[in-house]
Structure formats: C-alpha cells, structure tokens
PDB file of C-alpha atoms in Angstrom:
ATOM      1  CA  UNK A   1     -11.061 -26.120  61.746  1.00  0.00           C
ATOM      2  CA  UNK A   2      -8.854 -27.079  58.809  1.00  0.00           C
ATOM      3  CA  UNK A   3      -8.757 -25.174  55.509  1.00  0.00           C
ATOM      4  CA  UNK A   4     -11.023 -27.604  53.623  1.00  0.00           C
ATOM      5  CA  UNK A   5     -13.726 -27.503  56.319  1.00  0.00           C
ATOM      6  CA  UNK A   6     -13.345 -23.729  56.454  1.00  0.00           C
ATOM      7  CA  UNK A   7     -13.933 -23.307  52.717  1.00  0.00           C
ATOM      8  CA  UNK A   8     -16.996 -25.578  52.802  1.00  0.00           C
ATOM      9  CA  UNK A   9     -18.326 -23.584  55.791  1.00  0.00           C
ATOM     10  CA  UNK A  10     -17.981 -20.287  53.865  1.00  0.00           C
ATOM     11  CA  UNK A  11     -15.068 -19.047  55.967  1.00  0.00           C
ATOM     12  CA  UNK A  12     -13.431 -16.255  53.939  1.00  0.00           C
ATOM     13  CA  UNK A  13     -10.081 -16.516  55.712  1.00  0.00           C
ATOM     14  CA  UNK A  14      -9.924 -20.239  54.895  1.00  0.00           C
ATOM     15  CA  UNK A  15     -10.663 -19.435  51.234  1.00  0.00           C
ATOM     16  CA  UNK A  16      -7.873 -16.832  51.167  1.00  0.00           C
ATOM     17  CA  UNK A  17      -5.449 -19.338  52.719  1.00  0.00           C
ATOM     18  CA  UNK A  18      -6.474 -22.049  50.236  1.00  0.00           C
ATOM     19  CA  UNK A  19      -5.853 -19.738  47.246  1.00  0.00           C
ATOM     20  CA  UNK A  20      -2.471 -18.721  48.701  1.00  0.00           C
ATOM     21  CA  UNK A  21      -1.534 -22.390  49.152  1.00  0.00           C
ATOM     22  CA  UNK A  22      -2.389 -23.147  45.516  1.00  0.00           C
ATOM     23  CA  UNK A  23      -0.746 -19.996  44.147  1.00  0.00           C
ATOM     24  CA  UNK A  24       2.519 -20.649  45.984  1.00  0.00           C
ATOM     25  CA  UNK A  25       2.404 -24.435  45.542  1.00  0.00           C
ATOM     26  CA  UNK A  26       2.538 -25.179  49.258  1.00  0.00           C
ATOM     27  CA  UNK A  27       2.806 -28.822  50.286  1.00  0.00           C
ATOM     28  CA  UNK A  28      -0.882 -28.991  51.212  1.00  0.00           C
ATOM     29  CA  UNK A  29      -2.143 -27.480  47.914  1.00  0.00           C
ATOM     30  CA  UNK A  30      -2.843 -30.776  46.128  1.00  0.00           C
ATOM     31  CA  UNK A  31      -4.466 -32.190  49.271  1.00  0.00           C
ATOM     32  CA  UNK A  32      -6.801 -29.148  49.486  1.00  0.00           C
ATOM     33  CA  UNK A  33      -7.747 -29.328  45.782  1.00  0.00           C
ATOM     34  CA  UNK A  34      -8.318 -33.097  45.966  1.00  0.00           C
ATOM     35  CA  UNK A  35     -10.670 -32.753  48.929  1.00  0.00           C
ATOM     36  CA  UNK A  36     -12.638 -29.850  47.431  1.00  0.00           C
ATOM     37  CA  UNK A  37     -12.947 -31.069  43.828  1.00  0.00           C
ATOM     38  CA  UNK A  38     -16.172 -33.070  44.450  1.00  0.00           C
ATOM     39  CA  UNK A  39     -17.798 -29.835  45.671  1.00  0.00           C
ATOM     40  CA  UNK A  40     -17.146 -27.926  42.418  1.00  0.00           C
ATOM     41  CA  UNK A  41     -19.116 -27.513  39.197  1.00  0.00           C
ATOM     42  CA  UNK A  42     -21.938 -25.290  40.450  1.00  0.00           C
ATOM     43  CA  UNK A  43     -20.694 -21.732  39.843  1.00  0.00           C
ATOM     44  CA  UNK A  44     -21.158 -19.836  36.577  1.00  0.00           C
ATOM     45  CA  UNK A  45     -17.822 -18.499  35.324  1.00  0.00           C
ATOM     46  CA  UNK A  46     -17.516 -15.255  33.364  1.00  0.00           C
ATOM     47  CA  UNK A  47     -14.309 -14.167  31.662  1.00  0.00           C
ATOM     48  CA  UNK A  48     -13.663 -10.491  31.006  1.00  0.00           C
ATOM     49  CA  UNK A  49     -10.900  -9.664  28.562  1.00  0.00           C
ATOM     50  CA  UNK A  50      -9.777  -6.838  26.312  1.00  0.00           C
ATOM     51  CA  UNK A  51      -6.900  -4.403  25.781  1.00  0.00           C
ATOM     52  CA  UNK A  52      -5.226  -2.574  28.689  1.00  0.00           C
ATOM     53  CA  UNK A  53      -6.961   0.701  29.488  1.00  0.00           C
ATOM     54  CA  UNK A  54     -10.403  -0.518  28.422  1.00  0.00           C
ATOM     55  CA  UNK A  55     -11.754  -0.025  31.948  1.00  0.00           C
ATOM     56  CA  UNK A  56     -12.184  -3.709  32.738  1.00  0.00           C
ATOM     57  CA  UNK A  57     -11.695  -3.248  36.497  1.00  0.00           C
ATOM     58  CA  UNK A  58     -14.336  -0.527  36.765  1.00  0.00           C
ATOM     59  CA  UNK A  59     -16.696  -2.626  34.663  1.00  0.00           C
ATOM     60  CA  UNK A  60     -16.049  -5.722  36.802  1.00  0.00           C
ATOM     61  CA  UNK A  61     -16.760  -3.674  39.936  1.00  0.00           C
ATOM     62  CA  UNK A  62     -20.125  -2.480  38.544  1.00  0.00           C
ATOM     63  CA  UNK A  63     -21.110  -5.911  37.219  1.00  0.00           C
ATOM     64  CA  UNK A  64     -20.454  -7.470  40.648  1.00  0.00           C
ATOM     65  CA  UNK A  65     -22.745  -4.899  42.257  1.00  0.00           C
ATOM     66  CA  UNK A  66     -25.473  -5.564  39.677  1.00  0.00           C
ATOM     67  CA  UNK A  67     -25.263  -9.328  40.267  1.00  0.00           C
ATOM     68  CA  UNK A  68     -25.561  -8.634  44.002  1.00  0.00           C
ATOM     69  CA  UNK A  69     -28.740  -6.644  43.367  1.00  0.00           C
ATOM     70  CA  UNK A  70     -30.058  -9.735  41.609  1.00  0.00           C
ATOM     71  CA  UNK A  71     -29.344 -11.861  44.679  1.00  0.00           C
ATOM     72  CA  UNK A  72     -26.170 -13.578  43.471  1.00  0.00           C
ATOM     73  CA  UNK A  73     -22.901 -13.974  45.391  1.00  0.00           C
ATOM     74  CA  UNK A  74     -19.773 -13.096  43.422  1.00  0.00           C
ATOM     75  CA  UNK A  75     -16.128 -14.180  43.505  1.00  0.00           C
ATOM     76  CA  UNK A  76     -13.670 -12.050  41.511  1.00  0.00           C
ATOM     77  CA  UNK A  77     -10.225 -13.105  40.325  1.00  0.00           C
ATOM     78  CA  UNK A  78      -8.247 -10.177  38.948  1.00  0.00           C
ATOM     79  CA  UNK A  79      -5.276 -11.487  37.001  1.00  0.00           C
ATOM     80  CA  UNK A  80      -2.475  -8.905  37.074  1.00  0.00           C
ATOM     81  CA  UNK A  81       0.879  -8.733  35.305  1.00  0.00           C
ATOM     82  CA  UNK A  82       3.557 -10.223  37.524  1.00  0.00           C
ATOM     83  CA  UNK A  83       5.892  -7.921  39.392  1.00  0.00           C
ATOM     84  CA  UNK A  84       9.438  -8.690  38.227  1.00  0.00           C
ATOM     85  CA  UNK A  85      10.673  -8.141  41.796  1.00  0.00           C
ATOM     86  CA  UNK A  86       8.366 -10.056  44.096  1.00  0.00           C
ATOM     87  CA  UNK A  87       6.490 -12.266  41.639  1.00  0.00           C
ATOM     88  CA  UNK A  88       3.324 -10.742  43.087  1.00  0.00           C
ATOM     89  CA  UNK A  89       0.491  -8.881  41.372  1.00  0.00           C
ATOM     90  CA  UNK A  90       1.360  -5.232  40.645  1.00  0.00           C
ATOM     91  CA  UNK A  91      -1.757  -3.575  39.266  1.00  0.00           C
ATOM     92  CA  UNK A  92      -3.542  -4.089  42.540  1.00  0.00           C
ATOM     93  CA  UNK A  93      -7.117  -4.393  41.306  1.00  0.00           C
ATOM     94  CA  UNK A  94      -8.034  -5.081  44.898  1.00  0.00           C
ATOM     95  CA  UNK A  95      -7.111  -1.496  45.767  1.00  0.00           C
ATOM     96  CA  UNK A  96      -9.527  -0.238  43.129  1.00  0.00           C
ATOM     97  CA  UNK A  97     -12.257  -2.562  44.329  1.00  0.00           C
ATOM     98  CA  UNK A  98     -11.891  -1.787  48.018  1.00  0.00           C
ATOM     99  CA  UNK A  99     -15.505  -0.707  48.426  1.00  0.00           C
ATOM    100  CA  UNK A 100     -16.585  -4.194  47.306  1.00  0.00           C
ATOM    101  CA  UNK A 101     -14.756  -5.869  50.173  1.00  0.00           C
ATOM    102  CA  UNK A 102     -17.257  -4.577  52.733  1.00  0.00           C
ATOM    103  CA  UNK A 103     -19.920  -6.774  51.068  1.00  0.00           C
ATOM    104  CA  UNK A 104     -19.907 -10.289  52.538  1.00  0.00           C
ATOM    105  CA  UNK A 105     -21.371 -11.616  49.273  1.00  0.00           C
ATOM    106  CA  UNK A 106     -18.319 -10.542  47.251  1.00  0.00           C
ATOM    107  CA  UNK A 107     -14.745 -11.846  47.464  1.00  0.00           C
ATOM    108  CA  UNK A 108     -11.925 -10.222  45.468  1.00  0.00           C
ATOM    109  CA  UNK A 109      -8.550 -11.783  44.861  1.00  0.00           C
ATOM    110  CA  UNK A 110      -5.647 -10.488  42.740  1.00  0.00           C
ATOM    111  CA  UNK A 111      -3.424 -13.106  41.173  1.00  0.00           C
ATOM    112  CA  UNK A 112      -0.162 -12.689  39.297  1.00  0.00           C
ATOM    113  CA  UNK A 113       0.230 -14.234  35.848  1.00  0.00           C
ATOM    114  CA  UNK A 114       3.607 -15.651  36.941  1.00  0.00           C
ATOM    115  CA  UNK A 115       4.874 -15.478  33.398  1.00  0.00           C
ATOM    116  CA  UNK A 116       2.120 -17.675  31.982  1.00  0.00           C
ATOM    117  CA  UNK A 117       1.538 -16.560  28.413  1.00  0.00           C
ATOM    118  CA  UNK A 118      -2.232 -16.524  28.408  1.00  0.00           C
ATOM    119  CA  UNK A 119      -2.336 -13.660  30.832  1.00  0.00           C
ATOM    120  CA  UNK A 120      -4.065 -16.225  32.992  1.00  0.00           C
ATOM    121  CA  UNK A 121      -1.981 -18.447  35.186  1.00  0.00           C
ATOM    122  CA  UNK A 122      -2.975 -22.086  35.583  1.00  0.00           C
ATOM    123  CA  UNK A 123      -3.367 -21.245  39.234  1.00  0.00           C
ATOM    124  CA  UNK A 124      -6.347 -19.034  38.373  1.00  0.00           C
ATOM    125  CA  UNK A 125      -8.203 -22.159  37.260  1.00  0.00           C
ATOM    126  CA  UNK A 126      -7.607 -23.659  40.700  1.00  0.00           C
ATOM    127  CA  UNK A 127      -8.731 -20.414  42.364  1.00  0.00           C
ATOM    128  CA  UNK A 128     -11.979 -20.670  40.363  1.00  0.00           C
ATOM    129  CA  UNK A 129     -12.530 -24.176  41.740  1.00  0.00           C
ATOM    130  CA  UNK A 130     -11.868 -23.005  45.301  1.00  0.00           C
ATOM    131  CA  UNK A 131     -14.380 -20.156  44.972  1.00  0.00           C
ATOM    132  CA  UNK A 132     -16.816 -22.620  43.388  1.00  0.00           C
ATOM    133  CA  UNK A 133     -16.463 -25.034  46.332  1.00  0.00           C
ATOM    134  CA  UNK A 134     -16.916 -22.081  48.702  1.00  0.00           C
ATOM    135  CA  UNK A 135     -20.336 -21.588  47.130  1.00  0.00           C
ATOM    136  CA  UNK A 136     -20.198 -18.426  44.997  1.00  0.00           C
ATOM    137  CA  UNK A 137     -22.948 -18.276  42.346  1.00  0.00           C
ATOM    138  CA  UNK A 138     -20.932 -16.186  39.901  1.00  0.00           C
ATOM    139  CA  UNK A 139     -17.144 -16.110  39.435  1.00  0.00           C
ATOM    140  CA  UNK A 140     -15.645 -13.325  37.335  1.00  0.00           C
ATOM    141  CA  UNK A 141     -12.112 -13.621  35.967  1.00  0.00           C
ATOM    142  CA  UNK A 142     -10.717 -10.314  34.772  1.00  0.00           C
ATOM    143  CA  UNK A 143      -7.531 -10.720  32.738  1.00  0.00           C
ATOM    144  CA  UNK A 144      -4.561  -8.546  31.918  1.00  0.00           C
ATOM    145  CA  UNK A 145      -5.481  -8.034  28.286  1.00  0.00           C
ATOM    146  CA  UNK A 146      -2.442  -9.038  26.281  1.00  0.00           C
ATOM    147  CA  UNK A 147      -3.944  -9.866  22.896  1.00  0.00           C
ATOM    148  CA  UNK A 148      -3.319 -13.110  21.057  1.00  0.00           C
ATOM    149  CA  UNK A 149      -2.570 -15.331  24.038  1.00  0.00           C
ATOM    150  CA  UNK A 150      -5.671 -14.039  25.832  1.00  0.00           C
ATOM    151  CA  UNK A 151      -7.526 -16.902  24.179  1.00  0.00           C
ATOM    152  CA  UNK A 152      -6.472 -18.935  27.238  1.00  0.00           C
ATOM    153  CA  UNK A 153      -9.308 -17.443  29.223  1.00  0.00           C
ATOM    154  CA  UNK A 154     -11.891 -19.193  27.092  1.00  0.00           C
ATOM    155  CA  UNK A 155     -10.744 -22.498  28.519  1.00  0.00           C
ATOM    156  CA  UNK A 156     -11.743 -21.386  32.001  1.00  0.00           C
ATOM    157  CA  UNK A 157     -14.967 -19.394  31.401  1.00  0.00           C
ATOM    158  CA  UNK A 158     -18.552 -20.319  30.484  1.00  0.00           C
ATOM    159  CA  UNK A 159     -19.221 -16.860  29.032  1.00  0.00           C
ATOM    160  CA  UNK A 160     -16.446 -14.640  27.689  1.00  0.00           C
ATOM    161  CA  UNK A 161     -16.930 -10.905  27.316  1.00  0.00           C
ATOM    162  CA  UNK A 162     -14.563  -8.801  25.217  1.00  0.00           C
ATOM    163  CA  UNK A 163     -14.316  -5.163  26.319  1.00  0.00           C
ATOM    164  CA  UNK A 164     -13.148  -2.552  23.801  1.00  0.00           C
ATOM    165  CA  UNK A 165     -13.071   1.243  23.769  1.00  0.00           C
ATOM    166  CA  UNK A 166     -13.273   3.753  20.922  1.00  0.00           C
ATOM    167  CA  UNK A 167     -10.340   5.900  19.905  1.00  0.00           C
ATOM    168  CA  UNK A 168      -7.457   3.486  20.471  1.00  0.00           C
ATOM    169  CA  UNK A 169      -5.804   4.454  17.201  1.00  0.00           C
ATOM    170  CA  UNK A 170      -6.710   1.490  15.046  1.00  0.00           C
ATOM    171  CA  UNK A 171      -9.971   0.780  16.862  1.00  0.00           C
ATOM    172  CA  UNK A 172     -10.359  -2.757  15.735  1.00  0.00           C
ATOM    173  CA  UNK A 173      -6.743  -3.720  16.458  1.00  0.00           C
ATOM    174  CA  UNK A 174      -7.746  -5.159  19.824  1.00  0.00           C
ATOM    175  CA  UNK A 175     -10.150  -7.513  18.131  1.00  0.00           C
ATOM    176  CA  UNK A 176      -7.848  -8.428  15.260  1.00  0.00           C
ATOM    177  CA  UNK A 177      -5.519  -9.936  17.839  1.00  0.00           C
ATOM    178  CA  UNK A 178      -7.487 -13.166  17.675  1.00  0.00           C
ATOM    179  CA  UNK A 179      -9.954 -12.488  20.453  1.00  0.00           C
ATOM    180  CA  UNK A 180     -12.921 -11.936  18.116  1.00  0.00           C
ATOM    181  CA  UNK A 181     -13.640 -15.672  17.994  1.00  0.00           C
ATOM    182  CA  UNK A 182     -13.713 -15.991  21.751  1.00  0.00           C
ATOM    183  CA  UNK A 183     -16.240 -13.220  22.462  1.00  0.00           C
ATOM    184  CA  UNK A 184     -19.705 -14.423  23.481  1.00  0.00           C
ATOM    185  CA  UNK A 185     -20.599 -10.788  23.978  1.00  0.00           C
ATOM    186  CA  UNK A 186     -18.902  -7.478  23.282  1.00  0.00           C
ATOM    187  CA  UNK A 187     -18.975  -4.372  25.419  1.00  0.00           C
ATOM    188  CA  UNK A 188     -17.937  -0.967  24.134  1.00  0.00           C
ATOM    189  CA  UNK A 189     -16.910   0.846  27.309  1.00  0.00           C
ATOM    190  CA  UNK A 190     -16.334   4.623  27.576  1.00  0.00           C
ATOM    191  CA  UNK A 191     -19.135   4.871  25.008  1.00  0.00           C
ATOM    192  CA  UNK A 192     -19.411   8.641  25.490  1.00  0.00           C
ATOM    193  CA  UNK A 193     -16.205   8.979  23.465  1.00  0.00           C
ATOM    194  CA  UNK A 194     -16.064   9.896  19.803  1.00  0.00           C
ATOM    195  CA  UNK A 195     -15.869   6.907  17.467  1.00  0.00           C
ATOM    196  CA  UNK A 196     -18.297   4.641  19.329  1.00  0.00           C
ATOM    197  CA  UNK A 197     -20.667   4.232  16.359  1.00  0.00           C
ATOM    198  CA  UNK A 198     -17.759   3.495  14.021  1.00  0.00           C
ATOM    199  CA  UNK A 199     -16.380   0.854  16.391  1.00  0.00           C
ATOM    200  CA  UNK A 200     -19.859  -0.687  16.765  1.00  0.00           C
ATOM    201  CA  UNK A 201     -20.174  -1.009  12.974  1.00  0.00           C
ATOM    202  CA  UNK A 202     -16.677  -2.523  12.684  1.00  0.00           C
ATOM    203  CA  UNK A 203     -17.485  -5.206  15.269  1.00  0.00           C
ATOM    204  CA  UNK A 204     -20.828  -5.931  13.530  1.00  0.00           C
ATOM    205  CA  UNK A 205     -19.006  -6.353  10.202  1.00  0.00           C
ATOM    206  CA  UNK A 206     -16.415  -8.677  11.714  1.00  0.00           C
ATOM    207  CA  UNK A 207     -19.141 -10.770  13.328  1.00  0.00           C
ATOM    208  CA  UNK A 208     -20.851 -11.048   9.931  1.00  0.00           C
ATOM    209  CA  UNK A 209     -17.657 -12.514   8.491  1.00  0.00           C
ATOM    210  CA  UNK A 210     -17.221 -14.986  11.331  1.00  0.00           C
ATOM    211  CA  UNK A 211     -18.954 -18.319  10.588  1.00  0.00           C
ATOM    212  CA  UNK A 212     -18.523 -19.443  14.226  1.00  0.00           C
ATOM    213  CA  UNK A 213     -21.547 -17.522  15.419  1.00  0.00           C
ATOM    214  CA  UNK A 214     -24.466 -19.341  13.852  1.00  0.00           C
ATOM    215  CA  UNK A 215     -26.811 -20.212  16.690  1.00  0.00           C
ATOM    216  CA  UNK A 216     -25.670 -17.472  19.095  1.00  0.00           C
ATOM    217  CA  UNK A 217     -25.154 -13.958  17.801  1.00  0.00           C
ATOM    218  CA  UNK A 218     -22.890 -12.068  20.234  1.00  0.00           C
ATOM    219  CA  UNK A 219     -24.668  -8.904  21.366  1.00  0.00           C
ATOM    220  CA  UNK A 220     -22.801  -5.587  21.440  1.00  0.00           C
ATOM    221  CA  UNK A 221     -23.548  -3.452  24.484  1.00  0.00           C
ATOM    222  CA  UNK A 222     -22.405   0.077  25.254  1.00  0.00           C
ATOM    223  CA  UNK A 223     -21.395   1.172  28.734  1.00  0.00           C
ATOM    224  CA  UNK A 224     -19.909   4.102  30.577  1.00  0.00           C
ATOM    225  CA  UNK A 225     -18.732   2.033  33.528  1.00  0.00           C
ATOM    226  CA  UNK A 226     -17.352   5.003  35.472  1.00  0.00           C
ATOM    227  CA  UNK A 227     -20.913   6.403  35.611  1.00  0.00           C
ATOM    228  CA  UNK A 228     -22.592   3.020  35.989  1.00  0.00           C
ATOM    229  CA  UNK A 229     -24.404   3.394  32.646  1.00  0.00           C
ATOM    230  CA  UNK A 230     -25.399   0.359  30.568  1.00  0.00           C
ATOM    231  CA  UNK A 231     -24.473  -2.191  33.249  1.00  0.00           C
ATOM    232  CA  UNK A 232     -27.929  -3.795  33.549  1.00  0.00           C
ATOM    233  CA  UNK A 233     -28.028  -4.525  29.813  1.00  0.00           C
ATOM    234  CA  UNK A 234     -24.648  -6.281  30.029  1.00  0.00           C
ATOM    235  CA  UNK A 235     -25.811  -8.505  32.898  1.00  0.00           C
ATOM    236  CA  UNK A 236     -29.011  -9.230  30.933  1.00  0.00           C
ATOM    237  CA  UNK A 237     -26.850 -10.354  27.974  1.00  0.00           C
ATOM    238  CA  UNK A 238     -24.739 -12.587  30.239  1.00  0.00           C
ATOM    239  CA  UNK A 239     -27.902 -14.175  31.637  1.00  0.00           C
ATOM    240  CA  UNK A 240     -29.290 -14.614  28.097  1.00  0.00           C
ATOM    241  CA  UNK A 241     -26.089 -16.404  27.082  1.00  0.00           C
ATOM    242  CA  UNK A 242     -26.241 -18.618  30.165  1.00  0.00           C
ATOM    243  CA  UNK A 243     -29.844 -19.499  29.289  1.00  0.00           C
ATOM    244  CA  UNK A 244     -28.860 -20.242  25.669  1.00  0.00           C
ATOM    245  CA  UNK A 245     -25.975 -22.512  26.758  1.00  0.00           C
ATOM    246  CA  UNK A 246     -28.165 -24.383  29.234  1.00  0.00           C
ATOM    247  CA  UNK A 247     -31.140 -24.872  26.899  1.00  0.00           C
ATOM    248  CA  UNK A 248     -29.008 -25.867  23.891  1.00  0.00           C
ATOM    249  CA  UNK A 249     -26.877 -28.250  25.952  1.00  0.00           C
ATOM    250  CA  UNK A 250     -23.719 -26.370  24.870  1.00  0.00           C
ATOM    251  CA  UNK A 251     -22.760 -25.846  28.524  1.00  0.00           C
ATOM    252  CA  UNK A 252     -22.106 -29.591  28.887  1.00  0.00           C
ATOM    253  CA  UNK A 253     -19.740 -29.548  25.861  1.00  0.00           C
ATOM    254  CA  UNK A 254     -17.938 -26.429  27.107  1.00  0.00           C
ATOM    255  CA  UNK A 255     -17.337 -27.895  30.551  1.00  0.00           C
ATOM    256  CA  UNK A 256     -16.219 -31.250  29.160  1.00  0.00           C
ATOM    257  CA  UNK A 257     -13.683 -29.423  26.945  1.00  0.00           C
ATOM    258  CA  UNK A 258     -12.551 -27.430  29.983  1.00  0.00           C
ATOM    259  CA  UNK A 259     -11.856 -30.571  32.022  1.00  0.00           C
ATOM    260  CA  UNK A 260      -9.963 -32.068  29.066  1.00  0.00           C
ATOM    261  CA  UNK A 261      -7.842 -28.902  28.752  1.00  0.00           C
ATOM    262  CA  UNK A 262      -7.176 -28.826  32.486  1.00  0.00           C
ATOM    263  CA  UNK A 263      -6.010 -32.430  32.638  1.00  0.00           C
ATOM    264  CA  UNK A 264      -3.876 -31.966  29.495  1.00  0.00           C
ATOM    265  CA  UNK A 265      -2.242 -28.855  31.018  1.00  0.00           C
ATOM    266  CA  UNK A 266      -1.586 -30.720  34.277  1.00  0.00           C
ATOM    267  CA  UNK A 267      -0.048 -33.639  32.386  1.00  0.00           C
ATOM    268  CA  UNK A 268       2.178 -31.312  30.349  1.00  0.00           C
ATOM    269  CA  UNK A 269       3.262 -29.497  33.490  1.00  0.00           C
ATOM    270  CA  UNK A 270       4.079 -32.741  35.298  1.00  0.00           C
ATOM    271  CA  UNK A 271       6.020 -34.158  32.332  1.00  0.00           C
ATOM    272  CA  UNK A 272       7.931 -30.874  31.816  1.00  0.00           C
ATOM    273  CA  UNK A 273       8.958 -30.765  35.464  1.00  0.00           C
ATOM    274  CA  UNK A 274      10.065 -34.389  35.359  1.00  0.00           C
ATOM    275  CA  UNK A 275      12.186 -33.769  32.249  1.00  0.00           C
ATOM    276  CA  UNK A 276      13.697 -30.578  33.689  1.00  0.00           C
ATOM    277  CA  UNK A 277      14.694 -32.390  36.880  1.00  0.00           C
ATOM    278  CA  UNK A 278      15.684 -35.841  35.603  1.00  0.00           C
ATOM    279  CA  UNK A 279      16.922 -35.145  32.088  1.00  0.00           C
ATOM    280  CA  UNK A 280      17.985 -31.531  31.556  1.00  0.00           C
ATOM    281  CA  UNK A 281      19.704 -31.048  34.915  1.00  0.00           C
ATOM    282  CA  UNK A 282      22.182 -33.912  34.372  1.00  0.00           C
ATOM    283  CA  UNK A 283      25.835 -34.163  33.332  1.00  0.00           C
ATOM    284  CA  UNK A 284      24.787 -36.646  30.650  1.00  0.00           C
ATOM    285  CA  UNK A 285      22.572 -34.007  29.040  1.00  0.00           C
ATOM    286  CA  UNK A 286      25.364 -31.407  29.145  1.00  0.00           C
ATOM    287  CA  UNK A 287      27.634 -33.889  27.367  1.00  0.00           C
ATOM    288  CA  UNK A 288      24.982 -34.397  24.669  1.00  0.00           C
ATOM    289  CA  UNK A 289      24.704 -30.621  24.192  1.00  0.00           C
ATOM    290  CA  UNK A 290      28.469 -30.395  23.630  1.00  0.00           C
ATOM    291  CA  UNK A 291      28.322 -33.198  21.048  1.00  0.00           C
ATOM    292  CA  UNK A 292      25.427 -31.431  19.335  1.00  0.00           C
ATOM    293  CA  UNK A 293      27.386 -28.188  19.311  1.00  0.00           C
ATOM    294  CA  UNK A 294      30.322 -29.977  17.652  1.00  0.00           C
ATOM    295  CA  UNK A 295      27.842 -31.496  15.163  1.00  0.00           C
ATOM    296  CA  UNK A 296      28.995 -35.001  16.128  1.00  0.00           C
ATOM    297  CA  UNK A 297      25.353 -36.004  16.554  1.00  0.00           C
ATOM    298  CA  UNK A 298      21.991 -34.529  15.485  1.00  0.00           C
ATOM    299  CA  UNK A 299      19.097 -33.502  17.776  1.00  0.00           C
ATOM    300  CA  UNK A 300      16.324 -35.645  16.255  1.00  0.00           C
ATOM    301  CA  UNK A 301      17.648 -39.026  17.315  1.00  0.00           C
ATOM    302  CA  UNK A 302      18.765 -37.533  20.666  1.00  0.00           C
ATOM    303  CA  UNK A 303      15.195 -36.451  21.398  1.00  0.00           C
ATOM    304  CA  UNK A 304      13.810 -39.818  20.290  1.00  0.00           C
ATOM    305  CA  UNK A 305      16.266 -41.631  22.581  1.00  0.00           C
ATOM    306  CA  UNK A 306      15.365 -39.435  25.565  1.00  0.00           C
ATOM    307  CA  UNK A 307      11.627 -39.860  24.975  1.00  0.00           C
ATOM    308  CA  UNK A 308      12.116 -43.632  24.689  1.00  0.00           C
ATOM    309  CA  UNK A 309      13.958 -43.736  28.027  1.00  0.00           C
ATOM    310  CA  UNK A 310      11.483 -41.443  29.802  1.00  0.00           C
ATOM    311  CA  UNK A 311       8.458 -43.410  28.625  1.00  0.00           C
ATOM    312  CA  UNK A 312       9.984 -46.665  29.849  1.00  0.00           C
TER     313      UNK A 312
END
C-alpha cells in the first residue's frame, strides 16, 4: 500500500510518513500533496497561540480529551522552536502529550518552525491538509508563541484562541504584541493566580476599543488546565464560534482567503528559490555587487533589469 492509499485508509504510519516527506521536502512530497488535495476541506482547524509559559500544551491536551468525549477525532500539530543543531523540534510537546498517543482517535505531531518567522512553518499548513485528508474532525495547531509574527497562524485556522496568564509583569503585553485582533476567543489560563480579574478587565477594555469585533464578540474564558477546570466552557465557545461562522457564511470567506494566502506563499517561495539559484548564485551577480560597492551603478536599475530578465 502506498502512502496516499494509506492516509486515505486511516493508516497512522502512512500519515506520519507523509508528514515527514512534506517536512523534509522529499522527492515524493509534491506527488503526495497533489493526490490528497481533493480529499481536504472537511476538518475544522483551531489555532492556539499566546506567550511562552501560558500552558498551551496542557490546555491543548485537555481540549483534545474533551473533543474526544464529544465524539470527535483530533489531530494535533505542535509547532516547536527549531533546534539549532538538528533542525528538529526541541520542546518535545509529544513527550508531554504521551498519554494521548494511546487513543486511536488522536494523532500528535511536533513540527519545527525551521526559522519561519510566524512561529508556524509553511509545512504546518501541509500537515493540516494531510490530517484533513486522513479524516480528522478537529485539527489543533499549537504555536510557539513569539508575539507579533504569530499572526501567521490566523491564515491557517478557522478559529484562533489566544491564551494568556495573569502575573506576567505587564499582563497585557502579550496582547499588545498585535495578537489581539486575531483572537476569536481568549482563555485566561492558570486562573487561580492573583491578577486574573485585572487581566480579564484589561482584555474586555481592549476588545471594546477594537472595531473589528462587531458581529462576533470574543468570549473570555478562565481555565486551570493543569486541574482540568474550565475546559468544557472553552470547547463550548469554540463550537459557538464554528456555528457563528457557518451560519453567517464567514467560513467561506475565511477559507477562500486561506487558499489565496497559501498560493501566494507558494508562488513567493518558488520565485525566491529560482532567483537564489539562477540569479544570486552567479558570477554575473557577484560582478554587479562589486560595481554597486564601488558606486559605479545604483541598485534600482539593477533590480529592474534582473526582474525584466526573469519575467521574460
């Protein structure tokens, strides 16, 4: 049985191999994605983001179990910072979620960001499609939590949840980083800590000032994930948001924008690679750089010339 057949027949080993092929850009990666693409578009994708130390892994673990109780199958992609040595994932969320792996209805995969700024490598988007083709009802992407560039996750998720915790110095700093706009719901984890009420009020005030949220008001839930408290309410909020998106027709717009972003990113990647290989890595280019350094020529016309040649 080949990998594509394996994924469509819910073979977990085939799914693992397919994700590895995509992550490492094996020769058969494009072939696998091409064959499986028609079988995608059915899963509901949830993004979980927030500052490091907010307890996102524990929360993800508990949410997966709650979805299982509700009869849903769950795929989890834990995006970790890249190890500078092996290029692999170093946080090892899979180690923390080991007890989930005994459940056939849950599949956990760690992926390294590979230096992609959004804390979410492009490869994670392909992993989502593979899990979707496999047949998971829910796919959760848990990101590194690196602030401003975290906005990338929104392009891959239907519902985005921002996790914050009280007592991180400037409580609201995590939200100031530009992730307020992307939150469809907010979860204050470790809510037994001092400062929870204050943080709740600060988020409420910031939501008041944000004109984005007219038809959907992001709910703010409180959890103590380590004790499993408040998890049901969070899943209820996710399901409410899914219902809102479906009934309002917003889900169609979101997914259209996602496809547009994906194709744009693929185009940019392809063009960048072509330029690196056929333009930058040439003696001709080195000669141009020397002329630029001597100020014999200027960069603007050089770039225009190169673009003209490439587009021919």
